[in-house]
Amino acid sequence: MRYASLLLGLLLAACTAPRGGEGAQTGGGEGAFIRTALVLYGRFGQSHPGDCYPLAEAARFHLVEMSPSSYNTRWCEVRNNRELNAHHELKRLNPQVRILIYQMGPGQLIVSRFDPVVQEEWEWIKREHGRGSPDRWAGLGARTGEYLRALPYPAERAMVLGNSNWQRHWMESRHHRLWGAWGQPGHQDRGGRSFDSRGADGIFLDGMQYGVSWQSGWCPESLYDEQNNRCGERDHPADYYLELRGVLYTHQNGLPVT
């Protein structure tokens, strides 16, 4: 989870929060509780007894962003009852809360070994919309011409963010996964994970900042040492570079790549 997501969530909530002194008063002489945004992603709840997160605490916020599988398993009040949905319970406590489900945006594709569905999707993209395709969705290295993995987050693959066909595929497939057949109660995808997105209001996009992530922090797939997280030759998506006088320059700041 990037800090940019947290900042964006806080800005969104701050812009949409009603004005006035409606914050809940806290005890001990403290000021009003200013409701902004709460980002819950990964193994949240460790600081609470029972390794879970209280719904009542999250319901104080205007905006709650959480990972897709968190509708039930990580909330204290509903984790032992699969018939309950944390989204509905949050809205019962605070009808104005907005709930967003975390997804990496179309600038990168997360190809996790724990997610066989996206593994298959990535292999299909390389066959149908990869190197040599007139409708290329996968990013290629400016130096090597290969598919790229992000070194800070090796599960991520570089994609062509500006391709409208890829954008459409991304939106439709993610919507289906979260609110289609996979997003119904009790359903499990082929990775064995349960989803129940009923009650959620939308998707929270990560990696959608202006500019390209990880400048020269990408590695060609064939040159990546997964065991040691090392790269034989760093690269960057060619779609976001200009080549001038034999030196690669970024569109973002015009500085040469070292």
GROMACS .gro file of C-alpha atoms in nm:
model
  258
    1MET     CA    1   0.000   0.000   0.000
    2ARG     CA    2   0.158   0.328  -0.104
    3TYR     CA    3   0.157   0.649   0.095
    4ALA     CA    4  -0.003   0.817  -0.207
    5SER     CA    5  -0.319   0.615  -0.148
    6LEU     CA    6  -0.340   0.726   0.212
    7LEU     CA    7  -0.287   1.088   0.113
    8LEU     CA    8  -0.548   1.066  -0.164
    9GLY     CA    9  -0.796   0.909   0.074
   10LEU     CA   10  -0.743   1.185   0.327
   11LEU     CA   11  -0.783   1.453   0.062
   12LEU     CA   12  -1.100   1.296  -0.076
   13ALA     CA   13  -1.253   1.270   0.267
   14ALA     CA   14  -1.151   1.621   0.364
   15CYS     CA   15  -1.313   1.761   0.050
   16THR     CA   16  -1.640   1.574   0.101
   17ALA     CA   17  -1.672   1.604   0.480
   18PRO     CA   18  -1.968   1.820   0.595
   19ARG     CA   19  -1.876   2.147   0.759
   20GLY     CA   20  -1.969   2.223   1.115
   21GLY     CA   21  -1.906   2.076   1.456
   22GLU     CA   22  -2.050   1.731   1.407
   23GLY     CA   23  -1.737   1.546   1.513
   24ALA     CA   24  -1.791   1.306   1.801
   25GLN     CA   25  -1.664   1.439   2.133
   26THR     CA   26  -1.397   1.236   2.302
   27GLY     CA   27  -1.340   1.209   2.674
   28GLY     CA   28  -1.059   1.345   2.887
   29GLY     CA   29  -1.093   1.706   2.771
   30GLU     CA   30  -0.987   1.631   2.412
   31GLY     CA   31  -1.131   1.820   2.118
   32ALA     CA   32  -1.381   1.698   1.861
   33PHE     CA   33  -1.301   1.390   1.657
   34ILE     CA   34  -1.245   1.509   1.299
   35ARG     CA   35  -1.375   1.244   1.065
   36THR     CA   36  -1.152   1.200   0.764
   37ALA     CA   37  -1.046   0.867   0.619
   38LEU     CA   38  -0.935   0.530   0.749
   39VAL     CA   39  -0.717   0.303   0.533
   40LEU     CA   40  -0.736  -0.064   0.633
   41TYR     CA   41  -0.523  -0.288   0.416
   42GLY     CA   42  -0.331  -0.606   0.482
   43ARG     CA   43  -0.329  -0.754   0.833
   44PHE     CA   44  -0.493  -0.465   1.012
   45GLY     CA   45  -0.612  -0.512   1.368
   46GLN     CA   46  -0.294  -0.640   1.534
   47SER     CA   47  -0.306  -0.359   1.789
   48HIS     CA   48  -0.647  -0.475   1.912
   49PRO     CA   49  -0.718  -0.778   2.131
   50GLY     CA   50  -0.798  -1.082   1.923
   51ASP     CA   51  -0.614  -0.952   1.614
   52CYS     CA   52  -0.929  -0.790   1.475
   53TYR     CA   53  -1.063  -0.439   1.413
   54PRO     CA   54  -1.374  -0.295   1.586
   55LEU     CA   55  -1.651  -0.187   1.350
   56ALA     CA   56  -1.759   0.090   1.588
   57GLU     CA   57  -1.419   0.255   1.559
   58ALA     CA   58  -1.414   0.240   1.178
   59ALA     CA   59  -1.773   0.370   1.157
   60ARG     CA   60  -1.659   0.707   1.295
   61PHE     CA   61  -1.492   0.789   0.962
   62HIS     CA   62  -1.645   0.933   0.645
   63LEU     CA   63  -1.436   0.712   0.418
   64VAL     CA   64  -1.306   0.359   0.484
   65GLU     CA   65  -1.080   0.190   0.230
   66MET     CA   66  -1.007  -0.180   0.273
   67SER     CA   67  -0.866  -0.479   0.089
   68PRO     CA   68  -1.111  -0.701  -0.105
   69SER     CA   69  -1.111  -0.998   0.132
   70SER     CA   70  -1.180  -0.788   0.442
   71TYR     CA   71  -1.561  -0.791   0.427
   72ASN     CA   72  -1.577  -1.039   0.715
   73THR     CA   73  -1.258  -1.202   0.836
   74ARG     CA   74  -1.081  -0.911   1.005
   75TRP     CA   75  -1.364  -0.740   1.193
   76CYS     CA   76  -1.421  -0.821   1.560
   77GLU     CA   77  -1.801  -0.817   1.553
   78VAL     CA   78  -1.856  -1.029   1.241
   79ARG     CA   79  -1.547  -1.246   1.192
   80ASN     CA   80  -1.710  -1.555   1.344
   81ASN     CA   81  -2.035  -1.522   1.149
   82ARG     CA   82  -2.009  -1.569   0.772
   83GLU     CA   83  -2.369  -1.459   0.732
   84LEU     CA   84  -2.270  -1.105   0.827
   85ASN     CA   85  -2.108  -0.850   0.598
   86ALA     CA   86  -1.888  -0.580   0.753
   87HIS     CA   87  -1.990  -0.332   0.483
   88HIS     CA   88  -2.355  -0.356   0.585
   89GLU     CA   89  -2.269  -0.343   0.953
   90LEU     CA   90  -2.056  -0.030   0.905
   91LYS     CA   91  -2.343   0.142   0.724
   92ARG     CA   92  -2.588   0.036   0.990
   93LEU     CA   93  -2.367   0.217   1.244
   94ASN     CA   94  -2.302   0.514   1.015
   95PRO     CA   95  -2.529   0.541   0.708
   96GLN     CA   96  -2.309   0.816   0.562
   97VAL     CA   97  -1.986   0.619   0.552
   98ARG     CA   98  -1.841   0.547   0.208
   99ILE     CA   99  -1.658   0.216   0.160
  100LEU     CA  100  -1.400   0.169  -0.116
  101ILE     CA  101  -1.230  -0.158  -0.214
  102TYR     CA  102  -0.856  -0.138  -0.282
  103GLN     CA  103  -0.734  -0.230  -0.629
  104MET     CA  104  -0.411  -0.153  -0.809
  105GLY     CA  105  -0.496   0.078  -1.099
  106PRO     CA  106  -0.438  -0.012  -1.465
  107GLY     CA  107  -0.089   0.140  -1.467
  108GLN     CA  108   0.038  -0.182  -1.310
  109LEU     CA  109  -0.094  -0.538  -1.291
  110ILE     CA  110  -0.036  -0.733  -0.969
  111VAL     CA  111   0.056  -1.090  -1.066
  112SER     CA  112   0.067  -1.267  -0.732
  113ARG     CA  113   0.157  -1.633  -0.689
  114PHE     CA  114  -0.146  -1.652  -0.460
  115ASP     CA  115  -0.383  -1.540  -0.736
  116PRO     CA  116  -0.407  -1.794  -1.021
  117VAL     CA  117  -0.679  -1.592  -1.192
  118VAL     CA  118  -0.450  -1.294  -1.254
  119GLN     CA  119  -0.161  -1.528  -1.339
  120GLU     CA  120  -0.374  -1.665  -1.622
  121GLU     CA  121  -0.479  -1.313  -1.719
  122TRP     CA  122  -0.115  -1.202  -1.745
  123GLU     CA  123  -0.019  -1.496  -1.966
  124TRP     CA  124  -0.321  -1.424  -2.189
  125ILE     CA  125  -0.225  -1.055  -2.212
  126LYS     CA  126   0.127  -1.146  -2.320
  127ARG     CA  127  -0.008  -1.380  -2.590
  128GLU     CA  128  -0.282  -1.153  -2.725
  129HIS     CA  129  -0.171  -0.801  -2.632
  130GLY     CA  130   0.201  -0.831  -2.573
  131ARG     CA  131   0.520  -0.774  -2.768
  132GLY     CA  132   0.448  -0.725  -3.140
  133SER     CA  133   0.074  -0.677  -3.098
  134PRO     CA  134  -0.082  -0.371  -3.270
  135ASP     CA  135  -0.296  -0.337  -2.956
  136ARG     CA  136  -0.028  -0.376  -2.691
  137TRP     CA  137  -0.134  -0.359  -2.325
  138ALA     CA  138   0.185  -0.481  -2.157
  139GLY     CA  139   0.467  -0.234  -2.095
  140LEU     CA  140   0.808  -0.307  -2.250
  141GLY     CA  141   1.152  -0.195  -2.138
  142ALA     CA  142   1.307   0.109  -2.307
  143ARG     CA  143   1.647  -0.063  -2.315
  144THR     CA  144   1.565  -0.434  -2.335
  145GLY     CA  145   1.222  -0.446  -2.499
  146GLU     CA  146   1.114  -0.704  -2.238
  147TYR     CA  147   0.816  -0.730  -2.002
  148LEU     CA  148   0.892  -0.557  -1.674
  149ARG     CA  149   0.859  -0.630  -1.302
  150ALA     CA  150   0.874  -0.355  -1.040
  151LEU     CA  151   1.171  -0.402  -0.807
  152PRO     CA  152   1.005  -0.239  -0.501
  153TYR     CA  153   0.698  -0.463  -0.552
  154PRO     CA  154   0.805  -0.756  -0.774
  155ALA     CA  155   0.449  -0.883  -0.817
  156GLU     CA  156   0.367  -0.573  -1.024
  157ARG     CA  157   0.398  -0.573  -1.403
  158ALA     CA  158   0.424  -0.256  -1.612
  159MET     CA  159   0.119  -0.186  -1.830
  160VAL     CA  160   0.033   0.074  -2.095
  161LEU     CA  161  -0.189   0.303  -1.893
  162GLY     CA  162  -0.299   0.510  -2.194
  163ASN     CA  163  -0.440   0.217  -2.396
  164SER     CA  164  -0.819   0.261  -2.390
  165ASN     CA  165  -0.883  -0.109  -2.466
  166TRP     CA  166  -0.673  -0.212  -2.167
  167GLN     CA  167  -0.855   0.044  -1.952
  168ARG     CA  168  -1.190  -0.102  -2.059
  169HIS     CA  169  -1.077  -0.459  -1.992
  170TRP     CA  170  -0.940  -0.358  -1.652
  171MET     CA  171  -1.263  -0.184  -1.547
  172GLU     CA  172  -1.494  -0.461  -1.667
  173SER     CA  173  -1.290  -0.749  -1.523
  174ARG     CA  174  -1.241  -0.581  -1.184
  175HIS     CA  175  -1.606  -0.488  -1.160
  176HIS     CA  176  -1.704  -0.846  -1.241
  177ARG     CA  177  -1.464  -0.983  -0.984
  178LEU     CA  178  -1.592  -0.757  -0.707
  179TRP     CA  179  -1.962  -0.723  -0.790
  180GLY     CA  180  -2.031  -1.004  -1.037
  181ALA     CA  181  -2.047  -1.376  -0.959
  182TRP     CA  182  -1.730  -1.360  -0.750
  183GLY     CA  183  -1.868  -1.076  -0.540
  184GLN     CA  184  -2.165  -1.273  -0.411
  185PRO     CA  185  -2.179  -1.420  -0.060
  186GLY     CA  186  -2.013  -1.755  -0.014
  187HIS     CA  187  -1.839  -1.754  -0.352
  188GLN     CA  188  -1.470  -1.833  -0.377
  189ASP     CA  189  -1.244  -1.761  -0.670
  190ARG     CA  190  -0.998  -2.020  -0.798
  191GLY     CA  191  -0.744  -1.894  -0.548
  192GLY     CA  192  -0.975  -2.008  -0.268
  193ARG     CA  193  -1.043  -1.653  -0.150
  194SER     CA  194  -1.389  -1.531  -0.059
  195PHE     CA  195  -1.535  -1.202  -0.174
  196ASP     CA  196  -1.855  -1.028  -0.075
  197SER     CA  197  -1.856  -0.671  -0.204
  198ARG     CA  198  -2.221  -0.599  -0.135
  199GLY     CA  199  -2.253  -0.265   0.042
  200ALA     CA  200  -1.924  -0.127  -0.092
  201ASP     CA  201  -1.950   0.198  -0.288
  202GLY     CA  202  -1.663   0.174  -0.531
  203ILE     CA  203  -1.298   0.102  -0.602
  204PHE     CA  204  -0.999   0.285  -0.454
  205LEU     CA  205  -0.725   0.304  -0.720
  206ASP     CA  206  -0.360   0.277  -0.625
  207GLY     CA  207  -0.074   0.378  -0.855
  208MET     CA  208  -0.273   0.653  -1.031
  209GLN     CA  209  -0.042   0.944  -0.949
  210TYR     CA  210   0.084   1.185  -1.213
  211GLY     CA  211   0.411   1.048  -1.340
  212VAL     CA  212   0.545   0.694  -1.367
  213SER     CA  213   0.618   0.472  -1.068
  214TRP     CA  214   0.971   0.353  -0.990
  215GLN     CA  215   1.190   0.551  -1.230
  216SER     CA  216   1.444   0.300  -1.364
  217GLY     CA  217   1.322   0.067  -1.089
  218TRP     CA  218   1.190  -0.203  -1.321
  219CYS     CA  219   1.351  -0.532  -1.417
  220PRO     CA  220   1.303  -0.742  -1.731
  221GLU     CA  221   1.128  -1.068  -1.644
  222SER     CA  222   1.411  -1.284  -1.781
  223LEU     CA  223   1.675  -1.095  -1.579
  224TYR     CA  224   1.500  -1.101  -1.243
  225ASP     CA  225   1.640  -1.321  -0.964
  226GLU     CA  226   1.327  -1.387  -0.759
  227GLN     CA  227   1.503  -1.570  -0.477
  228ASN     CA  228   1.733  -1.277  -0.401
  229ASN     CA  229   1.516  -0.994  -0.541
  230ARG     CA  230   1.798  -0.884  -0.770
  231CYS     CA  231   1.800  -0.759  -1.125
  232GLY     CA  232   2.060  -0.817  -1.395
  233GLU     CA  233   1.978  -0.490  -1.573
  234ARG     CA  234   1.741  -0.214  -1.462
  235ASP     CA  235   1.500  -0.072  -1.714
  236HIS     CA  236   1.190   0.147  -1.747
  237PRO     CA  237   0.871   0.129  -1.956
  238ALA     CA  238   0.947   0.259  -2.306
  239ASP     CA  239   0.604   0.417  -2.338
  240TYR     CA  240   0.705   0.688  -2.090
  241TYR     CA  241   1.044   0.787  -2.233
  242LEU     CA  242   1.184   1.006  -2.506
  243GLU     CA  243   1.512   0.913  -2.670
  244LEU     CA  244   1.724   1.214  -2.758
  245ARG     CA  245   2.087   1.216  -2.871
  246GLY     CA  246   2.129   0.859  -2.748
  247VAL     CA  247   2.023   0.944  -2.392
  248LEU     CA  248   1.696   0.840  -2.235
  249TYR     CA  249   1.497   1.127  -2.082
  250THR     CA  250   1.181   1.107  -1.876
  251HIS     CA  251   0.863   1.282  -1.985
  252GLN     CA  252   0.810   1.381  -1.624
  253ASN     CA  253   1.110   1.602  -1.560
  254GLY     CA  254   1.340   1.596  -1.861
  255LEU     CA  255   1.631   1.453  -1.661
  256PRO     CA  256   1.859   1.187  -1.808
  257VAL     CA  257   1.825   0.835  -1.672
  258THR     CA  258   2.133   0.707  -1.495
   0.00000   0.00000   0.00000
